[in-house]
Amino acid sequence: MLQLVGEWHVSVRTPATAADASAREPAAETERTASLTFDGDGQVFGTGGVNRLRGTWSVDGDELRFGPMASTLMAGPPAAMRREAELLRLLAEPLELRAADGAALSAADPLLERTEEDSPAAVVELVAPAGDGLVLTRADAPAPTA
């Protein structure tokens, strides 16, 4: 079973963010990284790349849901603001947990301690009903070898 508790870097995968990725962005815009930290008590916090975020999360089988998310309201570079808006839109939808290979995952109860056989996944995809999604990469995951 997947353990979500911990810090994850977030990549947004939607048509709007794909258009941004294909355009040449200034280095300052590409350095903005979204991240979410899942606490074992059902709280989530982090950054959308520009603004701070805070809310709740829960898992039922292979579906991850976020409760209402609060966010600061600072302005940032246009591409970073579009990515953050897409992130917030996706966090409002039920998201299916999938492994990096596309296989469905189920998550362990966040209130339970992780056991040795529950090794943490390094990459998890969260897929919305329309097919858009997020890719979570565990912040403490070892760098991939070439």
JSON list of C-alpha atoms in Angstrom, two decimals:
[
{"chain": "A", "resi": 1, "resn": "MET", "atom": "CA", "xyz": [0.00, 0.00, 0.00]},
{"chain": "A", "resi": 2, "resn": "LEU", "atom": "CA", "xyz": [1.10, 3.53, -0.78]},
{"chain": "A", "resi": 3, "resn": "GLN", "atom": "CA", "xyz": [2.02, 5.92, 2.00]},
{"chain": "A", "resi": 4, "resn": "LEU", "atom": "CA", "xyz": [1.34, 9.57, 1.10]},
{"chain": "A", "resi": 5, "resn": "VAL", "atom": "CA", "xyz": [2.55, 11.14, 4.35]},
{"chain": "A", "resi": 6, "resn": "GLY", "atom": "CA", "xyz": [5.55, 13.35, 3.65]},
{"chain": "A", "resi": 7, "resn": "GLU", "atom": "CA", "xyz": [6.66, 16.05, 1.24]},
{"chain": "A", "resi": 8, "resn": "TRP", "atom": "CA", "xyz": [6.09, 15.75, -2.51]},
{"chain": "A", "resi": 9, "resn": "HIS", "atom": "CA", "xyz": [7.11, 17.94, -5.45]},
{"chain": "A", "resi": 10, "resn": "VAL", "atom": "CA", "xyz": [4.14, 18.51, -7.77]},
{"chain": "A", "resi": 11, "resn": "SER", "atom": "CA", "xyz": [4.08, 18.74, -11.57]},
{"chain": "A", "resi": 12, "resn": "VAL", "atom": "CA", "xyz": [0.81, 19.80, -13.21]},
{"chain": "A", "resi": 13, "resn": "ARG", "atom": "CA", "xyz": [-0.13, 17.97, -16.44]},
{"chain": "A", "resi": 14, "resn": "THR", "atom": "CA", "xyz": [-2.95, 19.77, -18.28]},
{"chain": "A", "resi": 15, "resn": "PRO", "atom": "CA", "xyz": [-3.30, 21.25, -21.79]},
{"chain": "A", "resi": 16, "resn": "ALA", "atom": "CA", "xyz": [-2.83, 24.74, -20.30]},
{"chain": "A", "resi": 17, "resn": "THR", "atom": "CA", "xyz": [0.47, 23.84, -18.65]},
{"chain": "A", "resi": 18, "resn": "ALA", "atom": "CA", "xyz": [1.65, 21.89, -21.71]},
{"chain": "A", "resi": 19, "resn": "ALA", "atom": "CA", "xyz": [1.35, 25.09, -23.75]},
{"chain": "A", "resi": 20, "resn": "ASP", "atom": "CA", "xyz": [3.48, 26.90, -21.14]},
{"chain": "A", "resi": 21, "resn": "ALA", "atom": "CA", "xyz": [6.10, 24.14, -21.25]},
{"chain": "A", "resi": 22, "resn": "SER", "atom": "CA", "xyz": [6.39, 24.36, -25.04]},
{"chain": "A", "resi": 23, "resn": "ALA", "atom": "CA", "xyz": [6.97, 28.13, -24.87]},
{"chain": "A", "resi": 24, "resn": "ARG", "atom": "CA", "xyz": [10.37, 29.35, -23.82]},
{"chain": "A", "resi": 25, "resn": "GLU", "atom": "CA", "xyz": [10.07, 30.65, -20.24]},
{"chain": "A", "resi": 26, "resn": "PRO", "atom": "CA", "xyz": [12.53, 32.85, -18.38]},
{"chain": "A", "resi": 27, "resn": "ALA", "atom": "CA", "xyz": [14.64, 30.88, -15.88]},
{"chain": "A", "resi": 28, "resn": "ALA", "atom": "CA", "xyz": [12.94, 32.59, -12.92]},
{"chain": "A", "resi": 29, "resn": "GLU", "atom": "CA", "xyz": [9.58, 31.11, -13.98]},
{"chain": "A", "resi": 30, "resn": "THR", "atom": "CA", "xyz": [10.84, 27.54, -14.43]},
{"chain": "A", "resi": 31, "resn": "GLU", "atom": "CA", "xyz": [12.47, 27.57, -10.95]},
{"chain": "A", "resi": 32, "resn": "ARG", "atom": "CA", "xyz": [9.10, 27.87, -9.17]},
{"chain": "A", "resi": 33, "resn": "THR", "atom": "CA", "xyz": [8.25, 24.42, -7.82]},
{"chain": "A", "resi": 34, "resn": "ALA", "atom": "CA", "xyz": [4.90, 23.41, -6.39]},
{"chain": "A", "resi": 35, "resn": "SER", "atom": "CA", "xyz": [5.05, 21.10, -3.39]},
{"chain": "A", "resi": 36, "resn": "LEU", "atom": "CA", "xyz": [2.60, 19.49, -1.00]},
{"chain": "A", "resi": 37, "resn": "THR", "atom": "CA", "xyz": [3.28, 17.98, 2.40]},
{"chain": "A", "resi": 38, "resn": "PHE", "atom": "CA", "xyz": [0.74, 15.41, 3.59]},
{"chain": "A", "resi": 39, "resn": "ASP", "atom": "CA", "xyz": [0.52, 15.13, 7.38]},
{"chain": "A", "resi": 40, "resn": "GLY", "atom": "CA", "xyz": [-0.71, 11.91, 8.96]},
{"chain": "A", "resi": 41, "resn": "ASP", "atom": "CA", "xyz": [-3.60, 13.77, 10.59]},
{"chain": "A", "resi": 42, "resn": "GLY", "atom": "CA", "xyz": [-5.28, 14.59, 7.26]},
{"chain": "A", "resi": 43, "resn": "GLN", "atom": "CA", "xyz": [-3.78, 18.07, 6.87]},
{"chain": "A", "resi": 44, "resn": "VAL", "atom": "CA", "xyz": [-1.97, 19.17, 3.72]},
{"chain": "A", "resi": 45, "resn": "PHE", "atom": "CA", "xyz": [0.12, 22.28, 3.18]},
{"chain": "A", "resi": 46, "resn": "GLY", "atom": "CA", "xyz": [2.62, 23.59, 0.69]},
{"chain": "A", "resi": 47, "resn": "THR", "atom": "CA", "xyz": [3.01, 25.97, -2.20]},
{"chain": "A", "resi": 48, "resn": "GLY", "atom": "CA", "xyz": [1.48, 26.18, -5.63]},
{"chain": "A", "resi": 49, "resn": "GLY", "atom": "CA", "xyz": [4.71, 27.73, -6.92]},
{"chain": "A", "resi": 50, "resn": "VAL", "atom": "CA", "xyz": [3.64, 31.26, -6.03]},
{"chain": "A", "resi": 51, "resn": "ASN", "atom": "CA", "xyz": [1.23, 31.10, -3.09]},
{"chain": "A", "resi": 52, "resn": "ARG", "atom": "CA", "xyz": [1.09, 29.10, 0.14]},
{"chain": "A", "resi": 53, "resn": "LEU", "atom": "CA", "xyz": [-1.66, 26.46, 0.33]},
{"chain": "A", "resi": 54, "resn": "ARG", "atom": "CA", "xyz": [-3.34, 24.66, 3.24]},
{"chain": "A", "resi": 55, "resn": "GLY", "atom": "CA", "xyz": [-6.26, 22.26, 3.48]},
{"chain": "A", "resi": 56, "resn": "THR", "atom": "CA", "xyz": [-7.26, 18.70, 4.23]},
{"chain": "A", "resi": 57, "resn": "TRP", "atom": "CA", "xyz": [-6.95, 15.38, 2.41]},
{"chain": "A", "resi": 58, "resn": "SER", "atom": "CA", "xyz": [-8.42, 11.91, 2.60]},
{"chain": "A", "resi": 59, "resn": "VAL", "atom": "CA", "xyz": [-8.17, 8.64, 0.70]},
{"chain": "A", "resi": 60, "resn": "ASP", "atom": "CA", "xyz": [-10.87, 6.10, -0.04]},
{"chain": "A", "resi": 61, "resn": "GLY", "atom": "CA", "xyz": [-9.43, 3.10, -1.89]},
{"chain": "A", "resi": 62, "resn": "ASP", "atom": "CA", "xyz": [-7.67, 4.52, -4.93]},
{"chain": "A", "resi": 63, "resn": "GLU", "atom": "CA", "xyz": [-9.32, 7.96, -4.77]},
{"chain": "A", "resi": 64, "resn": "LEU", "atom": "CA", "xyz": [-7.67, 10.99, -3.19]},
{"chain": "A", "resi": 65, "resn": "ARG", "atom": "CA", "xyz": [-9.85, 13.96, -2.23]},
{"chain": "A", "resi": 66, "resn": "PHE", "atom": "CA", "xyz": [-8.84, 17.33, -0.91]},
{"chain": "A", "resi": 67, "resn": "GLY", "atom": "CA", "xyz": [-11.06, 19.41, 1.36]},
{"chain": "A", "resi": 68, "resn": "PRO", "atom": "CA", "xyz": [-11.38, 23.14, 0.86]},
{"chain": "A", "resi": 69, "resn": "MET", "atom": "CA", "xyz": [-7.97, 24.67, 0.19]},
{"chain": "A", "resi": 70, "resn": "ALA", "atom": "CA", "xyz": [-6.95, 28.08, 1.57]},
{"chain": "A", "resi": 71, "resn": "SER", "atom": "CA", "xyz": [-4.36, 30.06, -0.33]},
{"chain": "A", "resi": 72, "resn": "THR", "atom": "CA", "xyz": [-2.50, 33.33, -0.03]},
{"chain": "A", "resi": 73, "resn": "LEU", "atom": "CA", "xyz": [-3.22, 35.75, -2.88]},
{"chain": "A", "resi": 74, "resn": "MET", "atom": "CA", "xyz": [0.14, 36.98, -4.11]},
{"chain": "A", "resi": 75, "resn": "ALA", "atom": "CA", "xyz": [0.79, 37.65, -7.79]},
{"chain": "A", "resi": 76, "resn": "GLY", "atom": "CA", "xyz": [3.58, 36.00, -9.72]},
{"chain": "A", "resi": 77, "resn": "PRO", "atom": "CA", "xyz": [4.84, 35.46, -13.27]},
{"chain": "A", "resi": 78, "resn": "PRO", "atom": "CA", "xyz": [2.02, 34.60, -15.72]},
{"chain": "A", "resi": 79, "resn": "ALA", "atom": "CA", "xyz": [3.11, 31.01, -16.47]},
{"chain": "A", "resi": 80, "resn": "ALA", "atom": "CA", "xyz": [3.57, 30.24, -12.75]},
{"chain": "A", "resi": 81, "resn": "MET", "atom": "CA", "xyz": [0.13, 31.69, -11.99]},
{"chain": "A", "resi": 82, "resn": "ARG", "atom": "CA", "xyz": [-1.46, 29.52, -14.73]},
{"chain": "A", "resi": 83, "resn": "ARG", "atom": "CA", "xyz": [0.22, 26.38, -13.32]},
{"chain": "A", "resi": 84, "resn": "GLU", "atom": "CA", "xyz": [-0.96, 27.27, -9.83]},
{"chain": "A", "resi": 85, "resn": "ALA", "atom": "CA", "xyz": [-4.53, 27.92, -11.04]},
{"chain": "A", "resi": 86, "resn": "GLU", "atom": "CA", "xyz": [-4.54, 24.49, -12.74]},
{"chain": "A", "resi": 87, "resn": "LEU", "atom": "CA", "xyz": [-3.18, 22.88, -9.57]},
{"chain": "A", "resi": 88, "resn": "LEU", "atom": "CA", "xyz": [-5.95, 24.41, -7.46]},
{"chain": "A", "resi": 89, "resn": "ARG", "atom": "CA", "xyz": [-8.57, 23.38, -10.02]},
{"chain": "A", "resi": 90, "resn": "LEU", "atom": "CA", "xyz": [-7.36, 19.78, -9.91]},
{"chain": "A", "resi": 91, "resn": "LEU", "atom": "CA", "xyz": [-7.22, 19.73, -6.11]},
{"chain": "A", "resi": 92, "resn": "ALA", "atom": "CA", "xyz": [-10.96, 20.45, -6.10]},
{"chain": "A", "resi": 93, "resn": "GLU", "atom": "CA", "xyz": [-11.69, 17.22, -8.05]},
{"chain": "A", "resi": 94, "resn": "PRO", "atom": "CA", "xyz": [-11.53, 13.58, -6.96]},
{"chain": "A", "resi": 95, "resn": "LEU", "atom": "CA", "xyz": [-8.17, 12.22, -8.13]},
{"chain": "A", "resi": 96, "resn": "GLU", "atom": "CA", "xyz": [-7.35, 8.59, -8.87]},
{"chain": "A", "resi": 97, "resn": "LEU", "atom": "CA", "xyz": [-4.06, 7.37, -7.44]},
{"chain": "A", "resi": 98, "resn": "ARG", "atom": "CA", "xyz": [-1.84, 5.66, -10.02]},
{"chain": "A", "resi": 99, "resn": "ALA", "atom": "CA", "xyz": [1.69, 4.35, -10.04]},
{"chain": "A", "resi": 100, "resn": "ALA", "atom": "CA", "xyz": [4.22, 5.83, -12.45]},
{"chain": "A", "resi": 101, "resn": "ASP", "atom": "CA", "xyz": [3.42, 2.92, -14.82]},
{"chain": "A", "resi": 102, "resn": "GLY", "atom": "CA", "xyz": [-0.32, 3.83, -14.80]},
{"chain": "A", "resi": 103, "resn": "ALA", "atom": "CA", "xyz": [-1.48, 0.99, -12.52]},
{"chain": "A", "resi": 104, "resn": "ALA", "atom": "CA", "xyz": [-4.12, 1.91, -9.93]},
{"chain": "A", "resi": 105, "resn": "LEU", "atom": "CA", "xyz": [-2.86, 2.28, -6.36]},
{"chain": "A", "resi": 106, "resn": "SER", "atom": "CA", "xyz": [-4.58, 2.25, -3.03]},
{"chain": "A", "resi": 107, "resn": "ALA", "atom": "CA", "xyz": [-3.23, 4.21, -0.10]},
{"chain": "A", "resi": 108, "resn": "ALA", "atom": "CA", "xyz": [-2.75, 3.07, 3.43]},
{"chain": "A", "resi": 109, "resn": "ASP", "atom": "CA", "xyz": [-4.68, 4.74, 6.21]},
{"chain": "A", "resi": 110, "resn": "PRO", "atom": "CA", "xyz": [-2.68, 7.93, 6.87]},
{"chain": "A", "resi": 111, "resn": "LEU", "atom": "CA", "xyz": [-3.12, 7.49, 10.60]},
{"chain": "A", "resi": 112, "resn": "LEU", "atom": "CA", "xyz": [-1.30, 4.15, 10.64]},
{"chain": "A", "resi": 113, "resn": "GLU", "atom": "CA", "xyz": [2.43, 3.84, 11.08]},
{"chain": "A", "resi": 114, "resn": "ARG", "atom": "CA", "xyz": [4.33, 2.76, 7.99]},
{"chain": "A", "resi": 115, "resn": "THR", "atom": "CA", "xyz": [5.78, -0.73, 8.21]},
{"chain": "A", "resi": 116, "resn": "GLU", "atom": "CA", "xyz": [8.92, -1.93, 6.49]},
{"chain": "A", "resi": 117, "resn": "GLU", "atom": "CA", "xyz": [6.98, -3.72, 3.74]},
{"chain": "A", "resi": 118, "resn": "ASP", "atom": "CA", "xyz": [5.11, -0.49, 2.98]},
{"chain": "A", "resi": 119, "resn": "SER", "atom": "CA", "xyz": [8.00, 1.04, 1.10]},
{"chain": "A", "resi": 120, "resn": "PRO", "atom": "CA", "xyz": [7.25, 4.58, -0.04]},
{"chain": "A", "resi": 121, "resn": "ALA", "atom": "CA", "xyz": [6.68, 5.10, -3.76]},
{"chain": "A", "resi": 122, "resn": "ALA", "atom": "CA", "xyz": [8.97, 7.69, -5.35]},
{"chain": "A", "resi": 123, "resn": "VAL", "atom": "CA", "xyz": [6.44, 8.86, -7.99]},
{"chain": "A", "resi": 124, "resn": "VAL", "atom": "CA", "xyz": [2.64, 8.88, -7.90]},
{"chain": "A", "resi": 125, "resn": "GLU", "atom": "CA", "xyz": [0.23, 10.14, -10.55]},
{"chain": "A", "resi": 126, "resn": "LEU", "atom": "CA", "xyz": [-3.09, 11.74, -9.57]},
{"chain": "A", "resi": 127, "resn": "VAL", "atom": "CA", "xyz": [-5.56, 11.60, -12.44]},
{"chain": "A", "resi": 128, "resn": "ALA", "atom": "CA", "xyz": [-8.77, 13.66, -12.65]},
{"chain": "A", "resi": 129, "resn": "PRO", "atom": "CA", "xyz": [-11.91, 12.29, -14.35]},
{"chain": "A", "resi": 130, "resn": "ALA", "atom": "CA", "xyz": [-11.16, 14.27, -17.53]},
{"chain": "A", "resi": 131, "resn": "GLY", "atom": "CA", "xyz": [-7.63, 12.80, -17.74]},
{"chain": "A", "resi": 132, "resn": "ASP", "atom": "CA", "xyz": [-5.71, 15.87, -16.55]},
{"chain": "A", "resi": 133, "resn": "GLY", "atom": "CA", "xyz": [-3.52, 15.26, -13.60]},
{"chain": "A", "resi": 134, "resn": "LEU", "atom": "CA", "xyz": [-0.67, 15.83, -11.24]},
{"chain": "A", "resi": 135, "resn": "VAL", "atom": "CA", "xyz": [2.59, 13.97, -10.83]},
{"chain": "A", "resi": 136, "resn": "LEU", "atom": "CA", "xyz": [3.91, 13.76, -7.28]},
{"chain": "A", "resi": 137, "resn": "THR", "atom": "CA", "xyz": [7.59, 13.03, -6.75]},
{"chain": "A", "resi": 138, "resn": "ARG", "atom": "CA", "xyz": [8.62, 12.27, -3.19]},
{"chain": "A", "resi": 139, "resn": "ALA", "atom": "CA", "xyz": [10.98, 15.04, -2.03]},
{"chain": "A", "resi": 140, "resn": "ASP", "atom": "CA", "xyz": [13.35, 12.59, -0.33]},
{"chain": "A", "resi": 141, "resn": "ALA", "atom": "CA", "xyz": [13.38, 10.10, -3.23]},
{"chain": "A", "resi": 142, "resn": "PRO", "atom": "CA", "xyz": [16.83, 9.20, -4.52]},
{"chain": "A", "resi": 143, "resn": "ALA", "atom": "CA", "xyz": [17.71, 10.80, -7.83]},
{"chain": "A", "resi": 144, "resn": "PRO", "atom": "CA", "xyz": [17.08, 8.50, -10.81]},
{"chain": "A", "resi": 145, "resn": "THR", "atom": "CA", "xyz": [20.16, 6.80, -12.21]},
{"chain": "A", "resi": 146, "resn": "ALA", "atom": "CA", "xyz": [20.90, 7.15, -15.90]}
]
